[in-house]
Short mmCIF file of C-alpha atoms in Angstrom, two decimals:
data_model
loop_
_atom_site.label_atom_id
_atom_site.label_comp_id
_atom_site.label_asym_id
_atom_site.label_seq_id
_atom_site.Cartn_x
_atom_site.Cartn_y
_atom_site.Cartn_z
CA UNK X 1 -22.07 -17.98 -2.84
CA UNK X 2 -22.51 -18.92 -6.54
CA UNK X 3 -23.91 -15.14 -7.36
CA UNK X 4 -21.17 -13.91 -5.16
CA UNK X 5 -18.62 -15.73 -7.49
CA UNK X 6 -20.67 -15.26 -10.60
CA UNK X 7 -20.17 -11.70 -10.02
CA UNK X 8 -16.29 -11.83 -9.50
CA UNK X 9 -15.93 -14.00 -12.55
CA UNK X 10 -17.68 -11.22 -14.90
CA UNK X 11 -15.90 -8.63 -12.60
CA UNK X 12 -12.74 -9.96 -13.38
CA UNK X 13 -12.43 -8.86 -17.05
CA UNK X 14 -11.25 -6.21 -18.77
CA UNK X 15 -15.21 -5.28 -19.95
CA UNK X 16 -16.98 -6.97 -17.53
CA UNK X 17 -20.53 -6.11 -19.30
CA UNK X 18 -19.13 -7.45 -22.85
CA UNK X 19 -18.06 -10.73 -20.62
CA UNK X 20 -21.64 -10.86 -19.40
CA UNK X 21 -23.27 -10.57 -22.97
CA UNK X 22 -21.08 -13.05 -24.31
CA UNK X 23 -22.26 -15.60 -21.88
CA UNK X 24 -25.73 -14.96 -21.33
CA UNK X 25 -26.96 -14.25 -25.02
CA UNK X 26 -25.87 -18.17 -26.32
CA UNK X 27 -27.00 -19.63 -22.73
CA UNK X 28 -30.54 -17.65 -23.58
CA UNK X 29 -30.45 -19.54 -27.06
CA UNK X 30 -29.83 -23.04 -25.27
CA UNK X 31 -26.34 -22.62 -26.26
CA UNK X 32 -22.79 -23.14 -24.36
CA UNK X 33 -20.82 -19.96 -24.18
CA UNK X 34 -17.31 -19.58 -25.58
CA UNK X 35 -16.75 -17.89 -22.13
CA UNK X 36 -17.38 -20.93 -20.83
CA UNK X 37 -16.67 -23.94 -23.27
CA UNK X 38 -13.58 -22.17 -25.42
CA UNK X 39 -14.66 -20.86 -29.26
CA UNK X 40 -15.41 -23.35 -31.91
CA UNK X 41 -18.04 -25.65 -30.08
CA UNK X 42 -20.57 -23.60 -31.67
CA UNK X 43 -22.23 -25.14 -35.22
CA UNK X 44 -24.06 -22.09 -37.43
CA UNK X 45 -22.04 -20.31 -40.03
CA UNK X 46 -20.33 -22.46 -42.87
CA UNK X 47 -16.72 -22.75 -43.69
CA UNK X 48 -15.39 -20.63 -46.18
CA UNK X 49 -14.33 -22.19 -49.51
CA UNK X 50 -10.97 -21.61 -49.70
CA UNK X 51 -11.38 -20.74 -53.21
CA UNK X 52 -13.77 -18.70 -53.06
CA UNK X 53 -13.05 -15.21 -54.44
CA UNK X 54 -14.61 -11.59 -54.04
CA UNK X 55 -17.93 -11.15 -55.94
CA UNK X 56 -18.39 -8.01 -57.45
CA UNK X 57 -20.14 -5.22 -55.11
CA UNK X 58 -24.21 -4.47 -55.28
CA UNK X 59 -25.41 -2.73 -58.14
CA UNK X 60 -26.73 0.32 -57.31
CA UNK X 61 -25.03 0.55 -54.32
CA UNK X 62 -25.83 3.49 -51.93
CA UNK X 63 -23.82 5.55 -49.59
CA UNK X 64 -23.44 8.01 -46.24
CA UNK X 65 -21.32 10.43 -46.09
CA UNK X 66 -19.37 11.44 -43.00
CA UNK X 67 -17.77 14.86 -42.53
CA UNK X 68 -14.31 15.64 -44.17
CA UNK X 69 -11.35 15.14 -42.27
CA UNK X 70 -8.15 17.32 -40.95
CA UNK X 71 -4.84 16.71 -39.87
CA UNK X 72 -3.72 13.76 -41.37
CA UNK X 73 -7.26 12.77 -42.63
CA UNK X 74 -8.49 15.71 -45.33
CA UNK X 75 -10.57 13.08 -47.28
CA UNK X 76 -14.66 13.22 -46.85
CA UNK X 77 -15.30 9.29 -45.79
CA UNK X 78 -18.61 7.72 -47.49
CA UNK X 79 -19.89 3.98 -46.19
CA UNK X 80 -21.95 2.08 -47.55
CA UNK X 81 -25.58 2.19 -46.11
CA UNK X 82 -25.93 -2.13 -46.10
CA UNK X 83 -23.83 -3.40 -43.44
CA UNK X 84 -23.31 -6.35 -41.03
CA UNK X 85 -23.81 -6.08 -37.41
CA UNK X 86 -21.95 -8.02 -35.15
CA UNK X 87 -23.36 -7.91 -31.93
CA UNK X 88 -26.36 -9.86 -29.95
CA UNK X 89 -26.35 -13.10 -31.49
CA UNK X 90 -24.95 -16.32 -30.12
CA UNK X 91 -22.68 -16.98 -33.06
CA UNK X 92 -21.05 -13.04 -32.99
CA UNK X 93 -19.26 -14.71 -29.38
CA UNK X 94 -17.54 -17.42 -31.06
CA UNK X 95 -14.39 -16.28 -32.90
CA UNK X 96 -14.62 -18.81 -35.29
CA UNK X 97 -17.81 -18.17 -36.28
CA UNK X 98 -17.34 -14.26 -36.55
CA UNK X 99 -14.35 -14.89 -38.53
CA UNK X 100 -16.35 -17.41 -41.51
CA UNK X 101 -19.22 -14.60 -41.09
CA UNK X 102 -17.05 -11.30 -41.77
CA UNK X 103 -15.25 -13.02 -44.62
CA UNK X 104 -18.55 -14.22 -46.03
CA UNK X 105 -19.67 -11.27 -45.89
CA UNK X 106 -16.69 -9.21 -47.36
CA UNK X 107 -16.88 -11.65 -50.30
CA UNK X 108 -20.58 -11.82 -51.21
CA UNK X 109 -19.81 -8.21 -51.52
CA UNK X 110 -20.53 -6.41 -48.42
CA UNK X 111 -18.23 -3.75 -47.65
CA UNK X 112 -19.46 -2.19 -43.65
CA UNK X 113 -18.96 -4.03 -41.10
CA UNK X 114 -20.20 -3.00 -37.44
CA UNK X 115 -18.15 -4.53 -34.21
CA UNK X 116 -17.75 -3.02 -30.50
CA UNK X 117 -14.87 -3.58 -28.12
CA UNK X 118 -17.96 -4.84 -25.82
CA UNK X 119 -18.46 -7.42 -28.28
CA UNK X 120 -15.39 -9.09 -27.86
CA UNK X 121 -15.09 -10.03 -31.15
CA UNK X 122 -12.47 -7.77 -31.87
CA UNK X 123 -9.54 -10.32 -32.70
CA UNK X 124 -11.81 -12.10 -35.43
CA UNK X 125 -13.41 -9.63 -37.23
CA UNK X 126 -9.63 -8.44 -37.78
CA UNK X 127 -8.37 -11.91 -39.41
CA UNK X 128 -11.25 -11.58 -41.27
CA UNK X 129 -10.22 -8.11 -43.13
CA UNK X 130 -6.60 -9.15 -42.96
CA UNK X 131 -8.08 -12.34 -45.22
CA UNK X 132 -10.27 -10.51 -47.47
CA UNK X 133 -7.82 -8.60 -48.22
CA UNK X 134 -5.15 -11.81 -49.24
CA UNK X 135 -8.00 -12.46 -51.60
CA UNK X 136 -8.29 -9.44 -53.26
CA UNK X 137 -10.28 -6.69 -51.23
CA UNK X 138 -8.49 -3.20 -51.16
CA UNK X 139 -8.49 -2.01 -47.14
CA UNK X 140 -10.12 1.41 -48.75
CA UNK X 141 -13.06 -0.42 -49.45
CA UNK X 142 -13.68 -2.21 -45.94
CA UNK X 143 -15.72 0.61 -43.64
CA UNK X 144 -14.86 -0.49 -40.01
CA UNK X 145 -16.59 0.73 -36.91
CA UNK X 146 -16.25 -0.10 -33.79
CA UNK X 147 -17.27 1.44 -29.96
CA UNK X 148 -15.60 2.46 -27.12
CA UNK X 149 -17.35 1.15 -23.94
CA UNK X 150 -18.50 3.71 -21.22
CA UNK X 151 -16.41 1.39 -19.17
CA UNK X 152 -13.16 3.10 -20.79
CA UNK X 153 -14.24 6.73 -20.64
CA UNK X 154 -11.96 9.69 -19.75
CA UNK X 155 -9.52 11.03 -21.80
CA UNK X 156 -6.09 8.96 -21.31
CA UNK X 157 -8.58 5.68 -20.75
CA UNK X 158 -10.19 6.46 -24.68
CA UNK X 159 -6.68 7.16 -25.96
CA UNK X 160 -4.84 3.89 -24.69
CA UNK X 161 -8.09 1.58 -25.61
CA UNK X 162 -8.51 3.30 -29.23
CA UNK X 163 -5.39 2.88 -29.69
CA UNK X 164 -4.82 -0.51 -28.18
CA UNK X 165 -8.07 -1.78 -30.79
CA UNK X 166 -4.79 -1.39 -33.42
CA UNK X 167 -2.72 -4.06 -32.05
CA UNK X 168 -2.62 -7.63 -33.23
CA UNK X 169 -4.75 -8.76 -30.47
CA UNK X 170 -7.43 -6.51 -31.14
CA UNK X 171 -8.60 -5.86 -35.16
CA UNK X 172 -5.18 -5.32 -36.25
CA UNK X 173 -5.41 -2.60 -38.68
CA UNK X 174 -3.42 0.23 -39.27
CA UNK X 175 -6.60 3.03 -38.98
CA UNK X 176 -9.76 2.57 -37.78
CA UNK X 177 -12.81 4.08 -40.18
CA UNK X 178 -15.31 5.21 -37.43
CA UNK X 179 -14.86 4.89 -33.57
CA UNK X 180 -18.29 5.42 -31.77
CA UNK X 181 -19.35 6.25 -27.97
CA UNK X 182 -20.91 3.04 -27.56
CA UNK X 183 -23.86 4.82 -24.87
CA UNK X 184 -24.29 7.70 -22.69
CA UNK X 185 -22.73 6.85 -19.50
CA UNK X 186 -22.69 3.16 -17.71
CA UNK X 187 -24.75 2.54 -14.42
CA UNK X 188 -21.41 0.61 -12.70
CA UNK X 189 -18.19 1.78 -11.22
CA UNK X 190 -16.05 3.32 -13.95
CA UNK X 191 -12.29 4.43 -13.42
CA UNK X 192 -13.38 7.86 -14.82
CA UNK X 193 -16.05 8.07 -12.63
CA UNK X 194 -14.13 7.05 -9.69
CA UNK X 195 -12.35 10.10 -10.02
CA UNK X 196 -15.08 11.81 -8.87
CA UNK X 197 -16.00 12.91 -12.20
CA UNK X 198 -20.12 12.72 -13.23
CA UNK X 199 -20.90 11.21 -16.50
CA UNK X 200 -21.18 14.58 -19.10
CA UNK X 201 -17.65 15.33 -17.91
CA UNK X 202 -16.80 11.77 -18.86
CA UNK X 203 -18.33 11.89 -21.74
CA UNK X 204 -16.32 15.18 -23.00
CA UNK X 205 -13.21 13.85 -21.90
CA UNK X 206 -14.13 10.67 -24.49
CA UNK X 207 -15.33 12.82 -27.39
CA UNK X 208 -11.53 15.59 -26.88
CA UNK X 209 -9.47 11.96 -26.92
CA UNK X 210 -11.48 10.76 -29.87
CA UNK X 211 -11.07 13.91 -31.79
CA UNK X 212 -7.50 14.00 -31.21
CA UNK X 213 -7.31 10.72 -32.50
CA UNK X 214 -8.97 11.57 -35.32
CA UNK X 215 -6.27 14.33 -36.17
CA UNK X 216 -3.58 11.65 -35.29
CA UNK X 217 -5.24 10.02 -38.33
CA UNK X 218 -5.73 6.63 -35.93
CA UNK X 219 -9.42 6.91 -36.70
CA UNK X 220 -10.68 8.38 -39.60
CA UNK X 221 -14.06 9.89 -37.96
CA UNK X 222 -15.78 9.87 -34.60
CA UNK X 223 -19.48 9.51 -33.62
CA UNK X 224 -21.99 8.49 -30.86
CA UNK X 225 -24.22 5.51 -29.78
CA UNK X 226 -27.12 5.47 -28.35
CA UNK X 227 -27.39 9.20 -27.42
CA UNK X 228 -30.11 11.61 -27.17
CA UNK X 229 -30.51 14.95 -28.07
CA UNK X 230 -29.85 16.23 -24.96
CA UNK X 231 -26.51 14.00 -24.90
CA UNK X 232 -25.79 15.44 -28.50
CA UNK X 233 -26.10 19.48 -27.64
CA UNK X 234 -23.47 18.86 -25.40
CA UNK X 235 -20.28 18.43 -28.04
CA UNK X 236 -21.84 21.17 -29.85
CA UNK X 237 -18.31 23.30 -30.55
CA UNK X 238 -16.24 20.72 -28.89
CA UNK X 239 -13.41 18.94 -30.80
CA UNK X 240 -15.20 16.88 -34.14
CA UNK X 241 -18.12 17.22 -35.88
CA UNK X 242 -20.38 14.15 -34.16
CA UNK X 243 -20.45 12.27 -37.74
CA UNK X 244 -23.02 9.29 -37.08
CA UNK X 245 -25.17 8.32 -34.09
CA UNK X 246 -26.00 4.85 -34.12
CA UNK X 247 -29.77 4.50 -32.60
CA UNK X 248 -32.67 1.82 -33.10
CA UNK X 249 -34.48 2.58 -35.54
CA UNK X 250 -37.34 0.95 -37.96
CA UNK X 251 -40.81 1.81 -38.51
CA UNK X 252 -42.44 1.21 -34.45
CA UNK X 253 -40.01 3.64 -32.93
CA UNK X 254 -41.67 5.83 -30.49
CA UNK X 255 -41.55 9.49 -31.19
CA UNK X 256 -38.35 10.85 -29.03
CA UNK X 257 -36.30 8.08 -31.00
CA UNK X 258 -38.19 10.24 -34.77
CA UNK X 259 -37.51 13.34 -32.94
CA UNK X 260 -33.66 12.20 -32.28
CA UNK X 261 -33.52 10.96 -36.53
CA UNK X 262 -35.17 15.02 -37.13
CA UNK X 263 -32.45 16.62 -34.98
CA UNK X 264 -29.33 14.47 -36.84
CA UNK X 265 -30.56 14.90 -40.04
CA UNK X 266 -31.04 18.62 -39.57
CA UNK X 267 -27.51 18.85 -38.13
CA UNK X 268 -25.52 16.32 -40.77
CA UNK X 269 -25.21 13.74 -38.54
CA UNK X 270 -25.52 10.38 -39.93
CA UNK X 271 -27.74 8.24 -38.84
CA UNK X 272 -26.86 4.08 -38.55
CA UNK X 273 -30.06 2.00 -37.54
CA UNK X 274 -29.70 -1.19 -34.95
CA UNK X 275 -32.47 -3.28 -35.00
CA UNK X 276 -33.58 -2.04 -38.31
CA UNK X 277 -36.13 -5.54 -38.52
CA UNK X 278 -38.41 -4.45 -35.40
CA UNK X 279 -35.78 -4.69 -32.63
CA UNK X 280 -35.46 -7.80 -29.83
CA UNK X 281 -36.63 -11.33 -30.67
CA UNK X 282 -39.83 -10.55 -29.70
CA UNK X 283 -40.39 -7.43 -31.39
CA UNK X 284 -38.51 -8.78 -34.65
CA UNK X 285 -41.23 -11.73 -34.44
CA UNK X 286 -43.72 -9.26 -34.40
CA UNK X 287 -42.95 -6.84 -37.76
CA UNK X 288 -42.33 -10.08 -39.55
CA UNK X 289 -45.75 -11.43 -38.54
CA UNK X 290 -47.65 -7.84 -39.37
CA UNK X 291 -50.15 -7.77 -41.94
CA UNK X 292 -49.34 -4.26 -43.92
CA UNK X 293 -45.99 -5.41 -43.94
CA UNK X 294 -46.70 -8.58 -45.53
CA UNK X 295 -48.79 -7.28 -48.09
CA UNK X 296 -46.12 -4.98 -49.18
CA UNK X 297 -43.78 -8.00 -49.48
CA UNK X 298 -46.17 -9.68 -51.92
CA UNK X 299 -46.51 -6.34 -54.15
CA UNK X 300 -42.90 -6.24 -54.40
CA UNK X 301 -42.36 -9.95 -54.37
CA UNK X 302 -39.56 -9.28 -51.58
CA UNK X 303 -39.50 -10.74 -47.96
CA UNK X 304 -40.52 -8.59 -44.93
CA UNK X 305 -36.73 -8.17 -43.88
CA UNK X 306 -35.76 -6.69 -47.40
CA UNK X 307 -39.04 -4.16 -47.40
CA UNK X 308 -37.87 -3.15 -43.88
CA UNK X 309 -34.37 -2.66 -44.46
CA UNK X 310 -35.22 -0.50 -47.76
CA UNK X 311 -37.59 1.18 -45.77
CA UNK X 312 -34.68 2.34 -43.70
CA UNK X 313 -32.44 3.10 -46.56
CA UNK X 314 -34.67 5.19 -48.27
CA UNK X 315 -35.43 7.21 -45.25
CA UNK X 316 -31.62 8.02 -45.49
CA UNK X 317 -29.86 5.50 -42.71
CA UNK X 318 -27.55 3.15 -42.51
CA UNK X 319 -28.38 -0.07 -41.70
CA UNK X 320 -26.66 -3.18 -40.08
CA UNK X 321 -28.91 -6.69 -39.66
CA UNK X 322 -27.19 -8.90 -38.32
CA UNK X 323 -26.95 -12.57 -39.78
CA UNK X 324 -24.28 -15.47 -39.67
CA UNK X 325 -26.08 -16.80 -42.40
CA UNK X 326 -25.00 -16.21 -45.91
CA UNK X 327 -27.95 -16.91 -48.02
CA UNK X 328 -29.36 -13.82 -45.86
CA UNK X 329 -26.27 -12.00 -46.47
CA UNK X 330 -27.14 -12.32 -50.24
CA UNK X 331 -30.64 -11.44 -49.22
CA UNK X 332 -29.71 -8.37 -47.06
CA UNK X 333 -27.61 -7.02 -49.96
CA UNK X 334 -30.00 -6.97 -52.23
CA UNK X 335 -32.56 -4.76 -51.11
CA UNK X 336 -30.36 -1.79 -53.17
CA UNK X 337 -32.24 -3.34 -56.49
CA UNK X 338 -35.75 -2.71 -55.85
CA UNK X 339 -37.08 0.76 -54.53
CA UNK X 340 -40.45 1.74 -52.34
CA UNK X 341 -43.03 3.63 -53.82
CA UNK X 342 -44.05 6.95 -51.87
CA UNK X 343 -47.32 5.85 -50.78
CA UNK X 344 -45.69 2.88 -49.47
CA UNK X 345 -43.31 4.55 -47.80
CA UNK X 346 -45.77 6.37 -46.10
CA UNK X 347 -47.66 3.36 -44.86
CA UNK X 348 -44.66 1.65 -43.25
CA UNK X 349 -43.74 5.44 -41.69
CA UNK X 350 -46.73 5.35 -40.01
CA UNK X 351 -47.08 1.26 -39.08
CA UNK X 352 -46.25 2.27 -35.58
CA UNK X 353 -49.72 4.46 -34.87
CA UNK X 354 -51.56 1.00 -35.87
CA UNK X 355 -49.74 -1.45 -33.46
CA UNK X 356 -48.63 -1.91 -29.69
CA UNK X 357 -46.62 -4.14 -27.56
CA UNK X 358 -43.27 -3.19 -28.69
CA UNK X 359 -40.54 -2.08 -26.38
CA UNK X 360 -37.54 0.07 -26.93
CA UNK X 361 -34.51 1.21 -24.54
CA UNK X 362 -35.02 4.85 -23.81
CA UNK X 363 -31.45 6.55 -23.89
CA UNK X 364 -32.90 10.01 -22.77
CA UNK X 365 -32.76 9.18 -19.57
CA UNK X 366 -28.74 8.51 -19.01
CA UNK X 367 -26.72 10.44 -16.79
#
């Protein structure tokens, strides 16, 4: 009776896998979900002064470029390739400490910020911008992206949820920067699907509605999550150029997630890089503890995290640790003023030949 009910409750909302998320990921840290408890039980990032003002951006500062626009939207977009990832932690469910951490962020100097409308954090990332901004940020400067859920697939679905993620309830902005596919397909009941359609039709449908938002100037570019190459040959000459695919990616990634980097990079797709620091908890703990990787840290008198994430840079992604902490905000940013030697970047490349034990999702295999 309690699954039974358990099941209804996450049923019940509008994402029911983003409801699911949000409560298990605190209850897995020992923590009391917003879903549960209401937001602002939760201690972890610190207040924002309300003095504080915006620092200047990184020096050095390094950028991705996404495909130019048309309609409304003519102008090539660039983002920055250091961003903040807002997903998967037990503090990126409670709104008032995704709303301290996206205005930290924004005013340490950090410009990209990475949400999902399965995070449902939607509502506070967007009072975070909208405060930024009072302070002094230009809106040009903030990179937004955010995912549509497989959930909300099918043409009308994408085009009243995109443009839904405008309202005041949502992130509140007038355009959003980059709108992804969040994954393939989604292994539940979906209202496209339930008009008998299978999941590449689906999929289409998403990727015409996205492009046509993208002429309607709502979005300013449109890209994938999660996909595979097979997923990505199918909106080859349909609607947009796919401008970014965000995958996992850091030095252990099997080879069909270094053959899916080969076939973006070949076709000017930019690549954005979850789990850039190992992946999970347990695979994070592991690339922090390995031995290579800690030498390399000494040599450049950087931590582990930093060599990683310039690893990534370097190798020409975007990258978007997440953190509610904003000493490693500061620390994250950084990594744009040192730079890898070749050799070394050849030894982290091929870290993952040397070491076992670490798991990764395989997308291939989606519908």
């Amino acid at each position: 009776l309690a699954l039974a009910i358990a099941i209804g409750w996450f049923a019940s909302h509008e994402v029911p896998m983003g409801r699911f998320f949000a409560t298990v990921v605190p209850l897995m840290k020992g923590v009391l979900p917003p879903t549960i408890v209401g937001h602002g039980r939760m201690s972890g990032t610190p207040p924002v002064p309300d003095d504080l003002m915006p620092k200047p951006r990184p020096k050095n500062e390094m950028f991705m470029t996404l495909p130019a626009g048309t309609g409304k939207n003519k102008k090539k977009a660039k983002f920055p390739q250091n961003g903040l990832g807002m997903c998967c932690r037990a503090t990126a469910y409670d709104d008032v400490l995704v709303y301290r951490t996206v205005l930290w962020y924004l005013l340490l100097g950090g410009r990209h910020i990475d949400g999902a409308h399965l995070y449902l954090n939607h509502n506070a990332i967007g009072k975070a911008i909208k405060e930024a901004i009072r302070r002094g940020i230009d809106r040009s400067e903030i990179f937004v992206t955010t995912k549509i859920a497989p959930s909300h697939y099918g043409y009308e679905k994408t085009m009243a949820t995109v443009q839904n993620f405008l309202s005041e309830d949502e992130l509140g902005l007038d355009y959003i920067d980059l709108v992804l596919m969040h994954a393939p397909s989604f292994p539940l009941s979906t209202a496209c699907g339930r008009e008998g359609k299978d999941a590449a039709t689906c999929r289409k449908e998403t990727w015409l509605a996205l492009s046509a938002l993208r002429e309607q100037g709502v979005i300013r570019n449109a890209g994938v999550s999660n996909f595979g190459i097979n997923h990505l040959r199918e909106f080859e000459n349909v609607g947009a150029p796919i401008a970014n695919n965000q995958i996992e990616y850091n030095p252990f990634v099997p080879e069909y997630i270094t053959e899916t980097f080969k076939y973006c990079d070949k076709h000017n797709i930019a690549i954005t890089a979850y789990f850039p620091l190992g992946g999970d908890i347990a695979n994070k703990d592991k690339a922090m503890r390995n031995e290579i990787l800690g030498r390399l840290s000494e040599k450049y008198d950087r931590s582990v995290s930093q060599v990683m994430l310039r690893w990534a840079i370097q190798k020409g992604c975007a990258v978007i640790p997440g953190t509610g902490n904003p000493k490693h905000m500061q620390e994250n940013l950084d990594v744009y003023g040192f730079k890898l030697k070749e050799e070394d970047m050849k030894t982290i490349s091929e870290l993952k030949h040397g070491v076992s034990g670490f798991t990764h999702m395989d997308y291939r295999t989606a519908a």
